[in-house]
CSV table of N, CA and C in Angstrom, one decimal:
chain,number,residue,atom,x,y,z
A,1,HIS,N,-30.0,13.3,14.4
A,1,HIS,CA,-31.0,14.1,14.2
A,1,HIS,C,-30.8,14.2,15.9
A,2,PRO,N,-31.1,15.7,16.3
A,2,PRO,CA,-30.8,16.0,17.2
A,2,PRO,C,-31.4,15.5,18.6
A,3,GLY,N,-30.9,15.1,19.9
A,3,GLY,CA,-31.9,15.0,21.2
A,3,GLY,C,-32.6,16.0,21.8
A,4,LYS,N,-32.8,15.8,22.9
A,4,LYS,CA,-34.0,16.4,24.0
A,4,LYS,C,-32.9,18.4,23.9
A,5,HIS,N,-31.7,17.7,24.3
A,5,HIS,CA,-30.7,19.2,25.0
A,5,HIS,C,-30.3,19.4,23.6
A,6,GLY,N,-30.3,19.1,22.0
A,6,GLY,CA,-29.4,19.2,21.2
A,6,GLY,C,-28.7,17.9,20.7
A,7,ARG,N,-28.3,16.9,21.4
A,7,ARG,CA,-27.5,16.2,20.7
A,7,ARG,C,-27.5,15.2,20.3
A,8,LEU,N,-26.4,15.0,19.2
A,8,LEU,CA,-26.5,13.6,18.5
A,8,LEU,C,-26.7,13.0,19.0
A,9,ARG,N,-28.3,12.0,18.4
A,9,ARG,CA,-28.6,10.4,19.5
A,9,ARG,C,-27.2,9.6,18.8
A,10,PRO,N,-26.8,8.3,19.7
A,10,PRO,CA,-25.4,7.8,19.3
A,10,PRO,C,-26.0,6.9,17.7
A,11,ARG,N,-27.1,6.6,17.3
A,11,ARG,CA,-27.2,6.3,17.0
A,11,ARG,C,-27.1,7.1,14.9
A,12,SER,N,-26.8,8.3,15.5
A,12,SER,CA,-26.3,9.3,14.2
A,12,SER,C,-25.3,9.6,14.9
A,13,VAL,N,-24.7,9.2,15.7
A,13,VAL,CA,-22.9,9.5,15.9
A,13,VAL,C,-22.3,7.7,15.0
A,14,LEU,N,-22.9,7.0,15.1
A,14,LEU,CA,-22.5,6.4,14.5
A,14,LEU,C,-22.6,5.7,12.8
A,15,ALA,N,-24.0,5.9,12.4
A,15,ALA,CA,-23.9,6.7,11.0
A,15,ALA,C,-23.2,7.2,10.5
A,16,MET,N,-22.5,8.8,11.3
A,16,MET,CA,-22.2,9.8,10.6
A,16,MET,C,-20.3,9.1,10.6
A,17,ARG,N,-20.1,8.0,12.0
A,17,ARG,CA,-18.9,7.7,11.6
A,17,ARG,C,-18.5,6.6,10.0
A,18,ALA,N,-19.5,5.9,9.8
A,18,ALA,CA,-19.4,5.2,9.0
A,18,ALA,C,-19.2,5.5,7.9
A,19,ALA,N,-20.3,6.5,7.3
A,19,ALA,CA,-20.2,7.4,6.2
A,19,ALA,C,-18.3,8.1,6.2
A,20,ALA,N,-17.9,8.2,6.9
A,20,ALA,CA,-16.6,9.0,7.3
A,20,ALA,C,-15.9,7.9,6.2
A,21,ALA,N,-16.2,6.8,7.0
A,21,ALA,CA,-15.2,5.3,7.1
A,21,ALA,C,-15.1,5.1,5.4
A,22,ALA,N,-16.4,5.5,5.1
A,22,ALA,CA,-16.9,4.6,3.6
A,22,ALA,C,-16.4,5.7,3.1
A,23,VAL,N,-16.2,7.5,3.1
A,23,VAL,CA,-15.7,8.4,2.2
A,23,VAL,C,-13.6,7.8,2.0
A,24,GLU,N,-13.3,7.6,3.2
A,24,GLU,CA,-12.1,7.6,3.2
A,24,GLU,C,-11.5,6.4,2.3
A,25,THR,N,-12.3,5.1,2.5
A,25,THR,CA,-12.1,3.7,2.2
A,25,THR,C,-11.7,4.3,0.2
A,26,ALA,N,-13.2,5.1,0.0
A,26,ALA,CA,-13.2,5.8,-1.3
A,26,ALA,C,-12.0,6.0,-2.3
A,27,VAL,N,-11.6,7.5,-1.3
A,27,VAL,CA,-10.0,7.7,-1.9
A,27,VAL,C,-9.3,7.2,-1.7
A,28,VAL,N,-8.8,6.1,-0.1
A,28,VAL,CA,-7.6,5.1,-1.0
A,28,VAL,C,-7.8,4.7,-2.0
A,29,GLU,N,-8.9,3.9,-2.4
A,29,GLU,CA,-9.2,3.6,-3.6
A,29,GLU,C,-8.7,4.0,-4.4
A,30,GLN,N,-8.7,5.8,-4.6
A,30,GLN,CA,-8.7,6.1,-6.1
A,30,GLN,C,-6.9,6.2,-6.3
A,31,ARG,N,-6.1,5.6,-5.5
A,31,ARG,CA,-4.3,5.7,-5.4
A,31,ARG,C,-4.1,5.0,-7.2
A,32,SER,N,-3.7,6.0,-8.0
A,32,SER,CA,-3.2,5.7,-8.8
A,32,SER,C,-1.9,4.2,-8.9
A,33,VAL,N,-2.1,3.2,-9.9
A,33,VAL,CA,-1.0,2.4,-10.2
A,33,VAL,C,0.9,3.0,-9.7
A,34,ASP,N,0.9,4.0,-10.5
A,34,ASP,CA,1.7,4.9,-10.8
A,34,ASP,C,2.3,5.5,-9.8
A,35,SER,N,1.3,5.8,-8.3
A,35,SER,CA,1.6,6.4,-7.5
A,35,SER,C,2.2,5.9,-6.4
A,36,VAL,N,1.2,4.7,-6.2
A,36,VAL,CA,1.9,3.3,-5.3
A,36,VAL,C,3.4,2.8,-5.7
A,37,ALA,N,3.5,2.6,-6.8
A,37,ALA,CA,4.9,1.6,-7.6
A,37,ALA,C,5.6,3.1,-7.1
A,38,GLU,N,5.7,4.6,-7.4
A,38,GLU,CA,6.6,5.4,-6.7
A,38,GLU,C,6.5,5.2,-5.2
A,39,GLU,N,6.4,5.0,-4.7
A,39,GLU,CA,5.9,5.4,-3.2
A,39,GLU,C,6.8,4.2,-2.6
A,40,LEU,N,6.1,3.0,-3.1
A,40,LEU,CA,6.6,1.6,-3.1
A,40,LEU,C,8.3,1.7,-3.3
A,41,ALA,N,8.9,2.3,-4.6
A,41,ALA,CA,9.9,2.1,-4.7
A,41,ALA,C,11.2,2.7,-4.0
A,42,ALA,N,10.3,3.9,-3.9
A,42,ALA,CA,11.3,4.9,-2.9
A,42,ALA,C,11.3,5.0,-1.7
A,43,ALA,N,10.3,3.5,-0.9
A,43,ALA,CA,10.7,3.3,0.6
A,43,ALA,C,11.7,2.3,0.3
A,44,CYS,N,11.8,1.2,-0.8
A,44,CYS,CA,12.3,0.5,-0.7
A,44,CYS,C,14.0,0.4,-0.4
A,45,ARG,N,14.3,1.7,-1.8
A,45,ARG,CA,15.1,1.9,-2.6
A,45,ARG,C,16.5,2.9,-1.0
A,46,ASP,N,15.2,4.0,-0.3
A,46,ASP,CA,15.0,4.8,0.8
A,46,ASP,C,16.4,4.0,2.1
A,47,PHE,N,15.8,2.6,2.4
A,47,PHE,CA,15.4,1.5,3.2
A,47,PHE,C,14.4,2.1,4.2
A,48,LYS,N,13.3,2.3,3.6
A,48,LYS,CA,12.3,2.2,4.8
A,48,LYS,C,10.9,1.0,4.9
A,49,SER,N,11.6,0.6,5.5
A,49,SER,CA,10.6,-0.8,6.1
A,49,SER,C,9.8,-0.1,6.3
A,50,LYS,N,9.3,0.3,7.5
A,50,LYS,CA,8.0,1.1,7.8
A,50,LYS,C,7.5,1.5,6.8
A,51,ALA,N,7.2,2.6,5.8
A,51,ALA,CA,7.3,3.1,5.3
A,51,ALA,C,6.8,2.2,3.7
A,52,ALA,N,7.6,1.0,3.3
A,52,ALA,CA,7.2,-0.1,2.7
A,52,ALA,C,6.1,-0.5,2.7
A,53,ILE,N,6.2,-1.0,4.5
A,53,ILE,CA,5.1,-2.2,4.5
A,53,ILE,C,4.0,-1.2,5.2
A,54,ARG,N,3.2,0.2,5.2
A,54,ARG,CA,2.2,0.7,5.2
A,54,ARG,C,2.1,0.9,3.8
A,55,VAL,N,2.3,0.6,2.6
A,55,VAL,CA,1.9,0.7,1.9
A,55,VAL,C,1.5,0.0,0.9
A,56,LEU,N,2.7,-1.5,1.4
A,56,LEU,CA,1.7,-3.0,0.9
A,56,LEU,C,0.9,-3.2,2.2
A,57,LEU,N,0.4,-2.8,2.6
A,57,LEU,CA,-0.4,-3.4,3.3
A,57,LEU,C,-1.5,-2.4,3.2
A,58,GLN,N,-1.7,-1.3,3.0
A,58,GLN,CA,-2.6,0.1,2.5
A,58,GLN,C,-3.6,0.1,0.9
A,59,TRP,N,-1.9,-0.3,0.2
A,59,TRP,CA,-3.7,-0.5,-1.3
A,59,TRP,C,-2.9,-1.6,-2.1
A,60,PRO,N,-3.4,-2.6,-1.6
A,60,PRO,CA,-3.5,-4.2,-1.8
A,60,PRO,C,-3.4,-4.4,-3.5
A,61,GLU,N,-4.9,-3.6,-3.9
A,61,GLU,CA,-5.1,-4.3,-5.5
A,61,GLU,C,-4.4,-3.4,-5.8
A,62,GLN,N,-3.7,-1.5,-5.9
A,62,GLN,CA,-2.5,-1.4,-6.4
A,62,GLN,C,-1.0,-2.2,-6.8
A,63,VAL,N,-0.7,-2.5,-5.3
A,63,VAL,CA,0.1,-2.9,-5.5
A,63,VAL,C,0.7,-4.2,-6.2
A,64,GLU,N,-0.4,-5.4,-6.3
A,64,GLU,CA,-0.2,-6.1,-7.7
A,64,GLU,C,0.1,-5.8,-8.7
A,65,ALA,N,-0.4,-4.5,-9.1
A,65,ALA,CA,0.6,-4.0,-10.3
A,65,ALA,C,1.9,-3.4,-10.0
A,66,ALA,N,1.6,-2.4,-9.7
A,66,ALA,CA,2.9,-1.7,-8.2
A,66,ALA,C,4.5,-2.7,-8.7
A,67,MET,N,4.4,-3.9,-8.0
A,67,MET,CA,5.5,-4.2,-8.0
A,67,MET,C,6.5,-4.5,-9.4
A,68,LEU,N,5.9,-4.3,-10.4
A,68,LEU,CA,6.7,-4.9,-12.0
A,68,LEU,C,6.9,-3.2,-12.4
A,69,ARG,N,7.0,-2.4,-11.6
A,69,ARG,CA,7.3,-0.8,-11.4
A,69,ARG,C,8.4,-0.5,-11.2
A,70,ALA,N,8.8,0.5,-11.8
A,70,ALA,CA,9.9,1.1,-11.1
A,70,ALA,C,9.8,2.4,-10.7
A,71,GLY,N,10.1,3.7,-9.4
A,71,GLY,CA,9.6,4.5,-9.9
A,71,GLY,C,10.6,5.4,-10.3
A,72,PRO,N,10.4,7.0,-10.7
A,72,PRO,CA,11.1,7.6,-10.6
A,72,PRO,C,11.8,7.7,-10.2
A,73,GLY,N,13.7,7.9,-10.6
A,73,GLY,CA,15.1,8.2,-9.5
A,73,GLY,C,15.3,6.2,-8.9
A,74,SER,N,14.8,5.4,-10.0
A,74,SER,CA,14.9,4.0,-8.9
A,74,SER,C,16.0,3.2,-9.7
A,75,GLY,N,16.4,4.1,-10.7
A,75,GLY,CA,17.6,3.3,-11.6
A,75,GLY,C,16.9,2.3,-12.4
A,76,GLU,N,16.0,2.1,-12.2
A,76,GLU,CA,14.7,1.2,-13.5
A,76,GLU,C,14.5,-0.4,-12.5
A,77,LEU,N,15.0,0.3,-11.6
A,77,LEU,CA,14.3,-1.3,-10.3
A,77,LEU,C,13.2,-1.3,-9.8
A,78,SER,N,12.8,-2.6,-9.8
A,78,SER,CA,11.6,-2.4,-8.7
A,78,SER,C,11.3,-2.4,-7.8
A,79,PRO,N,10.5,-2.6,-6.6
A,79,PRO,CA,10.7,-2.3,-5.3
A,79,PRO,C,10.9,-3.8,-5.0
A,80,LEU,N,10.5,-4.6,-5.6
A,80,LEU,CA,11.3,-5.9,-5.4
A,80,LEU,C,12.5,-5.9,-5.2
A,81,THR,N,13.0,-6.0,-6.2
A,81,THR,CA,14.6,-5.8,-6.2
A,81,THR,C,15.3,-4.2,-5.3
A,82,TRP,N,14.8,-3.8,-4.9
A,82,TRP,CA,15.6,-2.7,-4.0
A,82,TRP,C,15.1,-2.9,-2.4
A,83,ALA,N,14.0,-3.7,-2.2
A,83,ALA,CA,13.9,-4.8,-1.0
A,83,ALA,C,15.0,-5.4,-1.4
A,84,THR,N,15.3,-6.2,-1.4
A,84,THR,CA,16.3,-7.8,-1.6
A,84,THR,C,17.6,-7.2,-1.3
A,85,VAL,N,17.8,-6.0,-2.6
A,85,VAL,CA,19.5,-5.4,-2.6
A,85,VAL,C,19.9,-5.0,-1.2
A,86,ASN,N,18.5,-4.3,-0.7
A,86,ASN,CA,19.0,-3.2,0.5
A,86,ASN,C,18.7,-4.1,2.0
A,87,ASN,N,18.1,-5.6,1.5
A,87,ASN,CA,18.0,-6.3,3.0
A,87,ASN,C,16.8,-5.9,3.5
A,88,LEU,N,16.2,-5.7,3.4
A,88,LEU,CA,15.2,-5.3,3.7
A,88,LEU,C,13.7,-6.2,4.1
A,89,GLU,N,14.2,-7.4,4.8
A,89,GLU,CA,13.7,-8.7,4.8
A,89,GLU,C,12.1,-8.6,5.2
A,90,GLN,N,12.0,-8.1,6.1
A,90,GLN,CA,10.7,-7.6,6.7
A,90,GLN,C,10.2,-7.5,5.5
A,91,VAL,N,10.2,-6.1,4.6
A,91,VAL,CA,9.6,-6.1,3.2
A,91,VAL,C,9.4,-7.2,2.3
A,92,VAL,N,10.8,-7.6,2.3
A,92,VAL,CA,10.3,-9.2,1.0
A,92,VAL,C,9.5,-10.3,2.2
A,93,GLN,N,9.7,-10.2,3.0
A,93,GLN,CA,9.0,-11.3,3.8
A,93,GLN,C,7.3,-11.5,3.6
A,94,LEU,N,7.2,-9.8,3.8
A,94,LEU,CA,5.2,-9.3,3.5
A,94,LEU,C,5.0,-9.2,2.1
A,95,MET,N,6.1,-8.9,1.5
A,95,MET,CA,5.4,-8.9,-0.6
A,95,MET,C,5.6,-11.1,-1.1
A,96,LEU,N,6.1,-11.8,-0.2
A,96,LEU,CA,6.0,-13.4,-0.7
A,96,LEU,C,4.5,-13.5,0.2
A,97,GLU,N,4.5,-13.3,1.3
A,97,GLU,CA,3.2,-13.7,1.5
A,97,GLU,C,2.1,-13.2,1.4
A,98,ARG,N,1.8,-11.6,0.9
A,98,ARG,CA,0.6,-10.7,1.1
A,98,ARG,C,0.8,-11.7,-0.9
A,99,TYR,N,1.5,-11.1,-1.8
A,99,TYR,CA,1.3,-11.1,-3.0
A,99,TYR,C,2.8,-12.3,-3.7
A,100,PRO,N,2.6,-13.1,-3.5
A,100,PRO,CA,3.7,-14.6,-4.2
A,100,PRO,C,3.1,-14.0,-5.5
A,101,ASP,N,2.2,-14.1,-6.4
A,101,ASP,CA,1.9,-13.9,-7.9
A,101,ASP,C,2.6,-12.7,-8.8
A,102,ALA,N,2.4,-11.4,-7.5
A,102,ALA,CA,3.4,-10.4,-8.3
A,102,ALA,C,4.4,-10.4,-7.9
A,103,VAL,N,5.2,-11.1,-6.7
A,103,VAL,CA,6.9,-11.2,-6.2
A,103,VAL,C,7.3,-12.0,-7.5
A,104,ARG,N,6.9,-13.5,-8.0
A,104,ARG,CA,7.2,-14.1,-9.5
A,104,ARG,C,7.1,-13.8,-10.6
A,105,LYS,N,6.2,-12.4,-10.9
A,105,LYS,CA,6.3,-12.4,-12.0
A,105,LYS,C,8.0,-11.2,-12.1
A,106,SER,N,7.5,-10.6,-10.7
A,106,SER,CA,8.6,-9.2,-10.9
A,106,SER,C,9.8,-10.2,-10.9
A,107,ALA,N,10.4,-11.1,-10.2
A,107,ALA,CA,11.1,-11.7,-10.1
A,107,ALA,C,12.0,-12.3,-11.4
A,108,SER,N,11.1,-12.7,-11.9
A,108,SER,CA,10.9,-13.2,-14.1
A,108,SER,C,11.5,-12.0,-14.2
A,109,HIS,N,11.1,-10.9,-14.5
A,109,HIS,CA,11.5,-9.8,-15.4
A,109,HIS,C,12.5,-8.8,-14.7
A,110,ALA,N,12.8,-9.2,-13.3
A,110,ALA,CA,14.3,-9.4,-13.4
A,110,ALA,C,15.6,-9.4,-13.6
A,111,LEU,N,15.1,-11.0,-13.5
A,111,LEU,CA,15.9,-11.6,-14.9
A,111,LEU,C,16.4,-11.5,-16.2
A,112,PHE,N,14.9,-11.2,-16.4
A,112,PHE,CA,15.4,-11.2,-18.5
A,112,PHE,C,15.3,-9.3,-19.3
A,113,ILE,N,15.5,-8.4,-17.7
A,113,ILE,CA,16.7,-6.9,-18.4
A,113,ILE,C,17.0,-6.5,-18.7
């Protein structure tokens, strides 16, 4: 609510920031597993470590399932396989630290293709 001089009170500004953060979070959570898989596979395939790390940190729930999927034009290789083949050490390390179950499943899947 505006104060004496038409300015927003600090509490109102904080509430608006909290609401904006909540909306931003809701938008992030709506990313599909397919779009995350495509972005992650492309980043790993194209030697873009920073982009891959951003995806791994930004969409953790989708990454779990995305680790087993290959993006279009990725030659049917998973993000883990691309990161390993392209020697993206930081990306592989982050995958191992944050998503050990997904890494295990992806590695097992790659062995039987």
